[in-house]
Amino acid sequence: DGGITQSPKYLFRKEGQNVTLSCEQNLNHDAMYWYRQDPGQGLRLIYYSQIVNDFQKGDIAEGYSVSREKKESFPLTVTSAQKNPTAFYLCASTSDRLNEQFFGPGTRLTVL
Amino acid sequence: SQQGEEDPQALSIQEGENATMNCSYKTSINNLQWYRQNSGRGLVHLILIRSNEREKHSGRLRVTLDTSKKSSSLLITASRAADTASYFCATVTYSGAGSYQLTFGKGTKLSVIP
């Protein structure tokens, strides 16, 4: 899991509530990413940030929001507008967009 | 958008046998990467092969790339029970305006039986 931490490991949320997932890295990487993984599926890109105070939507950004106020931190908020939020969420970072990404251990979100 | 497609979706072998997983993709790539994911964990990078390379080795791993067929294969030799995991290929493609995108396939689930 390298130098990326995600918390919490498991998260339960009631319908209609917003929830924020934490992602912190100490690798001094400029670029950070949020992915969603559903059972038996690959990873789908939610948002990414290539530099502090800048971020772009990925393939499935609807119902999610992010911020990048510090280089080390890239929190993801799952809003009540996300219709099917139950999934495994993975955060990653890289020093070079052409090279490997380093992943955190993931947060499993369950909506009750 | 799904760029890479792994084949087979699931593979079960005996310990000591070799495991081969394939990945096909649709558009030109800068490089192709293979990742491993243990159940309920994050992904771990295994190997990267650039578009001008044909074969790469790392320990018991061998990766080939055929850009004319838009395909790659990952071979794990002398498999061990600890190799049980899901394996994903991911392609790096140019997405315009100086940006590159990493796109993952759905993965191959490998089970190595002791």
JSON list of N, CA, C and O in Angstrom, two decimals, chain A residues 27-33 50 93-102, chain B residues 30-31 33 35 48 50 92 98 100 102:
[
{"chain": "A", "resi": 27, "resn": "LEU", "atom": "N", "xyz": [4.24, 10.64, -0.48]},
{"chain": "A", "resi": 27, "resn": "LEU", "atom": "CA", "xyz": [5.19, 10.29, -1.55]},
{"chain": "A", "resi": 27, "resn": "LEU", "atom": "C", "xyz": [5.63, 11.50, -2.35]},
{"chain": "A", "resi": 27, "resn": "LEU", "atom": "O", "xyz": [6.40, 11.37, -3.30]},
{"chain": "A", "resi": 28, "resn": "ASN", "atom": "N", "xyz": [5.11, 12.67, -1.99]},
{"chain": "A", "resi": 28, "resn": "ASN", "atom": "CA", "xyz": [5.43, 13.91, -2.71]},
{"chain": "A", "resi": 28, "resn": "ASN", "atom": "C", "xyz": [4.99, 13.86, -4.18]},
{"chain": "A", "resi": 28, "resn": "ASN", "atom": "O", "xyz": [5.61, 14.48, -5.05]},
{"chain": "A", "resi": 29, "resn": "HIS", "atom": "N", "xyz": [3.89, 13.14, -4.43]},
{"chain": "A", "resi": 29, "resn": "HIS", "atom": "CA", "xyz": [3.37, 13.03, -5.79]},
{"chain": "A", "resi": 29, "resn": "HIS", "atom": "C", "xyz": [2.45, 14.20, -6.10]},
{"chain": "A", "resi": 29, "resn": "HIS", "atom": "O", "xyz": [1.66, 14.63, -5.27]},
{"chain": "A", "resi": 30, "resn": "ASP", "atom": "N", "xyz": [2.56, 14.68, -7.34]},
{"chain": "A", "resi": 30, "resn": "ASP", "atom": "CA", "xyz": [1.69, 15.77, -7.77]},
{"chain": "A", "resi": 30, "resn": "ASP", "atom": "C", "xyz": [0.29, 15.28, -8.11]},
{"chain": "A", "resi": 30, "resn": "ASP", "atom": "O", "xyz": [-0.69, 15.94, -7.82]},
{"chain": "A", "resi": 31, "resn": "ALA", "atom": "N", "xyz": [0.20, 14.13, -8.79]},
{"chain": "A", "resi": 31, "resn": "ALA", "atom": "CA", "xyz": [-1.09, 13.66, -9.30]},
{"chain": "A", "resi": 31, "resn": "ALA", "atom": "C", "xyz": [-1.74, 12.67, -8.35]},
{"chain": "A", "resi": 31, "resn": "ALA", "atom": "O", "xyz": [-1.09, 11.77, -7.81]},
{"chain": "A", "resi": 32, "resn": "MET", "atom": "N", "xyz": [-3.04, 12.85, -8.15]},
{"chain": "A", "resi": 32, "resn": "MET", "atom": "CA", "xyz": [-3.81, 11.93, -7.33]},
{"chain": "A", "resi": 32, "resn": "MET", "atom": "C", "xyz": [-5.12, 11.59, -8.02]},
{"chain": "A", "resi": 32, "resn": "MET", "atom": "O", "xyz": [-5.65, 12.40, -8.81]},
{"chain": "A", "resi": 33, "resn": "TYR", "atom": "N", "xyz": [-5.65, 10.41, -7.71]},
{"chain": "A", "resi": 33, "resn": "TYR", "atom": "CA", "xyz": [-6.81, 9.87, -8.42]},
{"chain": "A", "resi": 33, "resn": "TYR", "atom": "C", "xyz": [-7.77, 9.19, -7.45]},
{"chain": "A", "resi": 33, "resn": "TYR", "atom": "O", "xyz": [-7.35, 8.62, -6.44]},
{"chain": "A", "resi": 50, "resn": "GLN", "atom": "N", "xyz": [-4.02, 16.90, -10.98]},
{"chain": "A", "resi": 50, "resn": "GLN", "atom": "CA", "xyz": [-2.63, 16.86, -11.40]},
{"chain": "A", "resi": 50, "resn": "GLN", "atom": "C", "xyz": [-1.77, 17.84, -10.61]},
{"chain": "A", "resi": 50, "resn": "GLN", "atom": "O", "xyz": [-0.54, 17.77, -10.67]},
{"chain": "A", "resi": 93, "resn": "SER", "atom": "N", "xyz": [-1.91, 7.64, -6.44]},
{"chain": "A", "resi": 93, "resn": "SER", "atom": "CA", "xyz": [-1.09, 8.80, -6.76]},
{"chain": "A", "resi": 93, "resn": "SER", "atom": "C", "xyz": [0.06, 8.38, -7.66]},
{"chain": "A", "resi": 93, "resn": "SER", "atom": "O", "xyz": [0.42, 7.19, -7.72]},
{"chain": "A", "resi": 94, "resn": "THR", "atom": "N", "xyz": [0.64, 9.35, -8.35]},
{"chain": "A", "resi": 94, "resn": "THR", "atom": "CA", "xyz": [1.79, 9.08, -9.18]},
{"chain": "A", "resi": 94, "resn": "THR", "atom": "C", "xyz": [2.63, 10.35, -9.34]},
{"chain": "A", "resi": 94, "resn": "THR", "atom": "O", "xyz": [2.10, 11.47, -9.27]},
{"chain": "A", "resi": 95, "resn": "SER", "atom": "N", "xyz": [3.91, 10.14, -9.56]},
{"chain": "A", "resi": 95, "resn": "SER", "atom": "CA", "xyz": [4.80, 11.28, -9.81]},
{"chain": "A", "resi": 95, "resn": "SER", "atom": "C", "xyz": [4.85, 11.64, -11.28]},
{"chain": "A", "resi": 95, "resn": "SER", "atom": "O", "xyz": [5.25, 12.74, -11.66]},
{"chain": "A", "resi": 96, "resn": "ASP", "atom": "N", "xyz": [4.39, 10.69, -12.12]},
{"chain": "A", "resi": 96, "resn": "ASP", "atom": "CA", "xyz": [4.46, 10.87, -13.56]},
{"chain": "A", "resi": 96, "resn": "ASP", "atom": "C", "xyz": [3.26, 10.16, -14.17]},
{"chain": "A", "resi": 96, "resn": "ASP", "atom": "O", "xyz": [3.10, 8.96, -13.97]},
{"chain": "A", "resi": 97, "resn": "ARG", "atom": "N", "xyz": [2.44, 10.90, -14.91]},
{"chain": "A", "resi": 97, "resn": "ARG", "atom": "CA", "xyz": [1.20, 10.33, -15.44]},
{"chain": "A", "resi": 97, "resn": "ARG", "atom": "C", "xyz": [1.45, 9.18, -16.39]},
{"chain": "A", "resi": 97, "resn": "ARG", "atom": "O", "xyz": [0.54, 8.41, -16.71]},
{"chain": "A", "resi": 98, "resn": "LEU", "atom": "N", "xyz": [2.65, 9.03, -16.88]},
{"chain": "A", "resi": 98, "resn": "LEU", "atom": "CA", "xyz": [2.95, 7.94, -17.80]},
{"chain": "A", "resi": 98, "resn": "LEU", "atom": "C", "xyz": [3.39, 6.69, -17.06]},
{"chain": "A", "resi": 98, "resn": "LEU", "atom": "O", "xyz": [3.47, 5.62, -17.67]},
{"chain": "A", "resi": 99, "resn": "ASN", "atom": "N", "xyz": [3.68, 6.80, -15.80]},
{"chain": "A", "resi": 99, "resn": "ASN", "atom": "CA", "xyz": [4.24, 5.69, -15.06]},
{"chain": "A", "resi": 99, "resn": "ASN", "atom": "C", "xyz": [3.24, 5.07, -14.09]},
{"chain": "A", "resi": 99, "resn": "ASN", "atom": "O", "xyz": [2.07, 5.37, -14.09]},
{"chain": "A", "resi": 100, "resn": "GLU", "atom": "N", "xyz": [3.73, 4.20, -13.24]},
{"chain": "A", "resi": 100, "resn": "GLU", "atom": "CA", "xyz": [2.87, 3.44, -12.35]},
{"chain": "A", "resi": 100, "resn": "GLU", "atom": "C", "xyz": [2.15, 4.33, -11.36]},
{"chain": "A", "resi": 100, "resn": "GLU", "atom": "O", "xyz": [2.64, 5.39, -10.97]},
{"chain": "A", "resi": 101, "resn": "GLN", "atom": "N", "xyz": [0.99, 3.83, -10.93]},
{"chain": "A", "resi": 101, "resn": "GLN", "atom": "CA", "xyz": [0.25, 4.50, -9.86]},
{"chain": "A", "resi": 101, "resn": "GLN", "atom": "C", "xyz": [0.40, 3.67, -8.59]},
{"chain": "A", "resi": 101, "resn": "GLN", "atom": "O", "xyz": [0.47, 2.45, -8.63]},
{"chain": "A", "resi": 102, "resn": "PHE", "atom": "N", "xyz": [0.43, 4.38, -7.47]},
{"chain": "A", "resi": 102, "resn": "PHE", "atom": "CA", "xyz": [0.51, 3.75, -6.16]},
{"chain": "A", "resi": 102, "resn": "PHE", "atom": "C", "xyz": [-0.86, 3.86, -5.50]},
{"chain": "A", "resi": 102, "resn": "PHE", "atom": "O", "xyz": [-1.43, 4.97, -5.46]},
{"chain": "B", "resi": 30, "resn": "ASN", "atom": "N", "xyz": [0.60, 4.41, -25.05]},
{"chain": "B", "resi": 30, "resn": "ASN", "atom": "CA", "xyz": [1.96, 4.82, -24.71]},
{"chain": "B", "resi": 30, "resn": "ASN", "atom": "C", "xyz": [2.67, 3.68, -24.00]},
{"chain": "B", "resi": 30, "resn": "ASN", "atom": "O", "xyz": [3.83, 3.39, -24.26]},
{"chain": "B", "resi": 31, "resn": "ASN", "atom": "N", "xyz": [1.95, 3.05, -23.05]},
{"chain": "B", "resi": 31, "resn": "ASN", "atom": "CA", "xyz": [2.48, 1.88, -22.38]},
{"chain": "B", "resi": 31, "resn": "ASN", "atom": "C", "xyz": [1.33, 1.06, -21.81]},
{"chain": "B", "resi": 31, "resn": "ASN", "atom": "O", "xyz": [0.18, 1.52, -21.77]},
{"chain": "B", "resi": 33, "resn": "GLN", "atom": "N", "xyz": [0.37, -1.56, -18.45]},
{"chain": "B", "resi": 33, "resn": "GLN", "atom": "CA", "xyz": [0.82, -1.94, -17.12]},
{"chain": "B", "resi": 33, "resn": "GLN", "atom": "C", "xyz": [-0.03, -3.09, -16.60]},
{"chain": "B", "resi": 33, "resn": "GLN", "atom": "O", "xyz": [-1.20, -3.21, -16.95]},
{"chain": "B", "resi": 35, "resn": "TYR", "atom": "N", "xyz": [-1.27, -4.94, -12.96]},
{"chain": "B", "resi": 35, "resn": "TYR", "atom": "CA", "xyz": [-1.42, -4.75, -11.52]},
{"chain": "B", "resi": 35, "resn": "TYR", "atom": "C", "xyz": [-2.02, -6.02, -10.92]},
{"chain": "B", "resi": 35, "resn": "TYR", "atom": "O", "xyz": [-2.73, -6.78, -11.59]},
{"chain": "B", "resi": 48, "resn": "LEU", "atom": "N", "xyz": [5.58, -2.65, -16.12]},
{"chain": "B", "resi": 48, "resn": "LEU", "atom": "CA", "xyz": [5.18, -1.71, -17.17]},
{"chain": "B", "resi": 48, "resn": "LEU", "atom": "C", "xyz": [5.95, -2.05, -18.43]},
{"chain": "B", "resi": 48, "resn": "LEU", "atom": "O", "xyz": [7.18, -2.27, -18.37]},
{"chain": "B", "resi": 50, "resn": "ARG", "atom": "N", "xyz": [6.54, -0.59, -22.40]},
{"chain": "B", "resi": 50, "resn": "ARG", "atom": "CA", "xyz": [6.30, 0.54, -23.28]},
{"chain": "B", "resi": 50, "resn": "ARG", "atom": "C", "xyz": [5.94, 0.05, -24.68]},
{"chain": "B", "resi": 50, "resn": "ARG", "atom": "O", "xyz": [6.22, -1.09, -25.04]},
{"chain": "B", "resi": 92, "resn": "VAL", "atom": "N", "xyz": [-2.08, 3.13, -20.88]},
{"chain": "B", "resi": 92, "resn": "VAL", "atom": "CA", "xyz": [-1.89, 4.57, -20.83]},
{"chain": "B", "resi": 92, "resn": "VAL", "atom": "C", "xyz": [-2.04, 5.09, -22.25]},
{"chain": "B", "resi": 92, "resn": "VAL", "atom": "O", "xyz": [-1.28, 4.70, -23.15]},
{"chain": "B", "resi": 98, "resn": "GLY", "atom": "N", "xyz": [-2.18, 17.49, -23.81]},
{"chain": "B", "resi": 98, "resn": "GLY", "atom": "CA", "xyz": [-1.04, 17.11, -22.97]},
{"chain": "B", "resi": 98, "resn": "GLY", "atom": "C", "xyz": [-1.36, 16.14, -21.86]},
{"chain": "B", "resi": 98, "resn": "GLY", "atom": "O", "xyz": [-0.52, 15.92, -20.97]},
{"chain": "B", "resi": 100, "resn": "TYR", "atom": "N", "xyz": [-2.64, 12.36, -20.25]},
{"chain": "B", "resi": 100, "resn": "TYR", "atom": "CA", "xyz": [-2.66, 10.91, -20.48]},
{"chain": "B", "resi": 100, "resn": "TYR", "atom": "C", "xyz": [-3.64, 10.27, -19.51]},
{"chain": "B", "resi": 100, "resn": "TYR", "atom": "O", "xyz": [-3.82, 10.75, -18.39]},
{"chain": "B", "resi": 102, "resn": "LEU", "atom": "N", "xyz": [-5.00, 6.56, -17.70]},
{"chain": "B", "resi": 102, "resn": "LEU", "atom": "CA", "xyz": [-4.78, 5.15, -17.40]},
{"chain": "B", "resi": 102, "resn": "LEU", "atom": "C", "xyz": [-6.14, 4.49, -17.29]},
{"chain": "B", "resi": 102, "resn": "LEU", "atom": "O", "xyz": [-6.97, 4.91, -16.49]}
]
